[in-house]
Structures are given as C-alpha cells and as structure tokens.
C-alpha cells in the first residue's frame, strides 16, 4: 500500500478534528475532536514507521512506540478533561464554552456589564 493513502486519511481526520475544536460549543464535543486529531497523529506515526522500516534494515518500530505513548496521553487527557467538565457542569449548570467564558469574564447576569441599576445591586448584596 502506498504511503499517500494513510496520509490523506490522517489529514482528513485531523481537519475534521480541527473543525470540531473550532466550531463546537460543547466541551465534551471539543474533547472528542481533540481525540480525532490525536488519532490522526497516531495513524501518521504508524504509517511512516512501516514506510521507513521497509527502507531501513533495522526494525526499531519507534513510530509504534510513540503511538503507544500518544494513546496513554490521550487516555489521561480524556479522563481529566471529563472530570473537569463534569465539575464545571455541576457548579455552573452548563457545558457551553461560550457561556462559561462569559461568566468567567464577568459578562453574566451578576457581572459588571449587567443592565441593573446600582440601587438594585446594592439591595441584592445587602
């Protein structure tokens, strides 16, 4: 098999993951898109390892070893990422990235940019 086939497939996977990271608003879908991007990298590592092992006399298989490390890192990333998303969802009630960013910057209903008069804010805090 030619090297171009897995390389094109990996490029398509990576572009799909990149689109998912840039276009999605749900934090879980962003994590899944990052996983797609890591799988594209894994596919390239294995494909180039097989291609280079045919040309060289040694069979070190360093691409496959790096793929195992990438899989371990991806598993840790998804575990920690999901734990963070669940904790944020329990505290804030949403996993929408735009809403979370707005509340962190103070643009939410309690922030300094709200339209409530100062007297109502003073009564609310008292």
XYZ file of C-alpha atoms in Angstrom:
126
model
C 0.000 0.000 0.000
C 1.252 3.476 -0.817
C 2.066 5.987 1.888
C -0.336 8.509 0.376
C -3.494 6.611 1.390
C -2.997 6.689 5.181
C -1.509 10.197 4.943
C -4.604 11.534 3.176
C -6.891 9.728 5.627
C -4.928 11.177 8.543
C -5.161 14.654 7.028
C -8.938 14.284 6.683
C -9.226 13.065 10.285
C -7.085 15.924 11.530
C -9.082 18.524 9.589
C -12.335 17.067 10.915
C -10.989 17.284 14.464
C -9.742 20.814 13.927
C -13.148 21.872 12.630
C -14.757 20.274 15.679
C -12.459 22.157 18.053
C -13.075 25.488 16.340
C -16.814 25.166 15.669
C -18.246 23.274 18.645
C -19.536 24.927 21.781
C -19.993 21.828 23.931
C -16.886 20.965 25.940
C -17.368 17.202 25.545
C -17.535 17.502 21.749
C -14.349 19.577 21.825
C -12.631 16.793 23.766
C -13.852 14.246 21.212
C -12.471 16.423 18.420
C -9.091 16.546 20.134
C -9.203 12.740 20.248
C -9.796 12.683 16.477
C -6.742 14.860 15.994
C -4.632 12.564 18.175
C -5.840 9.537 16.220
C -4.736 11.230 13.003
C -1.291 11.685 14.509
C -1.249 8.022 15.555
C -2.145 6.945 12.031
C 0.688 9.026 10.604
C 3.171 7.662 13.145
C 2.355 4.056 12.293
C 2.222 4.665 8.534
C 5.588 6.396 8.442
C 7.069 3.763 10.743
C 6.042 0.995 8.344
C 7.269 3.011 5.362
C 10.646 3.738 6.959
C 11.127 0.183 8.231
C 10.930 -1.097 4.644
C 13.707 1.260 3.595
C 15.967 0.657 6.597
C 17.493 -2.601 7.720
C 16.708 -2.101 11.386
C 13.239 -2.767 12.743
C 13.142 -0.437 15.723
C 9.444 0.462 15.292
C 9.802 3.787 17.053
C 6.600 5.083 15.425
C 4.586 2.322 17.033
C 6.211 3.009 20.404
C 5.358 6.702 20.097
C 1.803 5.714 19.197
C 1.505 3.806 22.477
C 2.666 6.888 24.378
C 0.157 9.023 22.482
C -2.648 6.608 23.339
C -1.669 6.752 27.021
C -1.597 10.552 26.955
C -4.975 10.640 25.177
C -6.498 8.354 27.804
C -5.219 10.586 30.605
C -6.410 13.703 28.770
C -9.925 12.396 28.283
C -10.158 11.216 31.894
C -9.008 14.504 33.388
C -10.940 16.532 30.810
C -14.211 14.765 31.514
C -13.691 15.165 35.255
C -13.186 18.911 34.801
C -16.217 19.204 32.500
C -18.416 17.329 34.992
C -17.227 19.512 37.874
C -17.901 22.687 35.870
C -21.326 21.362 34.832
C -22.247 20.674 38.451
C -21.163 24.150 39.566
C -22.395 26.238 36.635
C -25.191 24.116 35.171
C -23.893 24.226 31.596
C -21.062 22.872 29.490
C -21.407 25.532 26.781
C -17.945 27.004 26.300
C -19.172 30.459 25.284
C -21.368 30.798 28.372
C -18.547 29.623 30.624
C -16.166 32.154 29.094
C -18.698 34.950 29.514
C -19.265 34.157 33.185
C -15.524 33.985 33.787
C -15.037 37.431 32.243
C -17.880 38.959 34.249
C -20.378 39.375 31.409
C -23.028 37.216 33.010
C -26.143 38.394 34.882
C -24.110 39.072 38.021
C -21.203 40.780 36.290
C -20.378 44.476 35.980
C -21.881 44.696 32.488
C -25.438 43.892 33.537
C -28.164 46.482 32.980
C -29.475 46.535 36.557
C -29.304 49.920 38.317
C -26.844 50.409 41.160
C -29.618 50.586 43.785
C -30.909 47.149 42.837
C -27.397 45.744 43.033
C -26.933 47.271 46.482
C -30.220 45.739 47.676
C -29.255 42.380 46.284
C -25.950 42.357 48.181
C -27.424 43.637 51.463
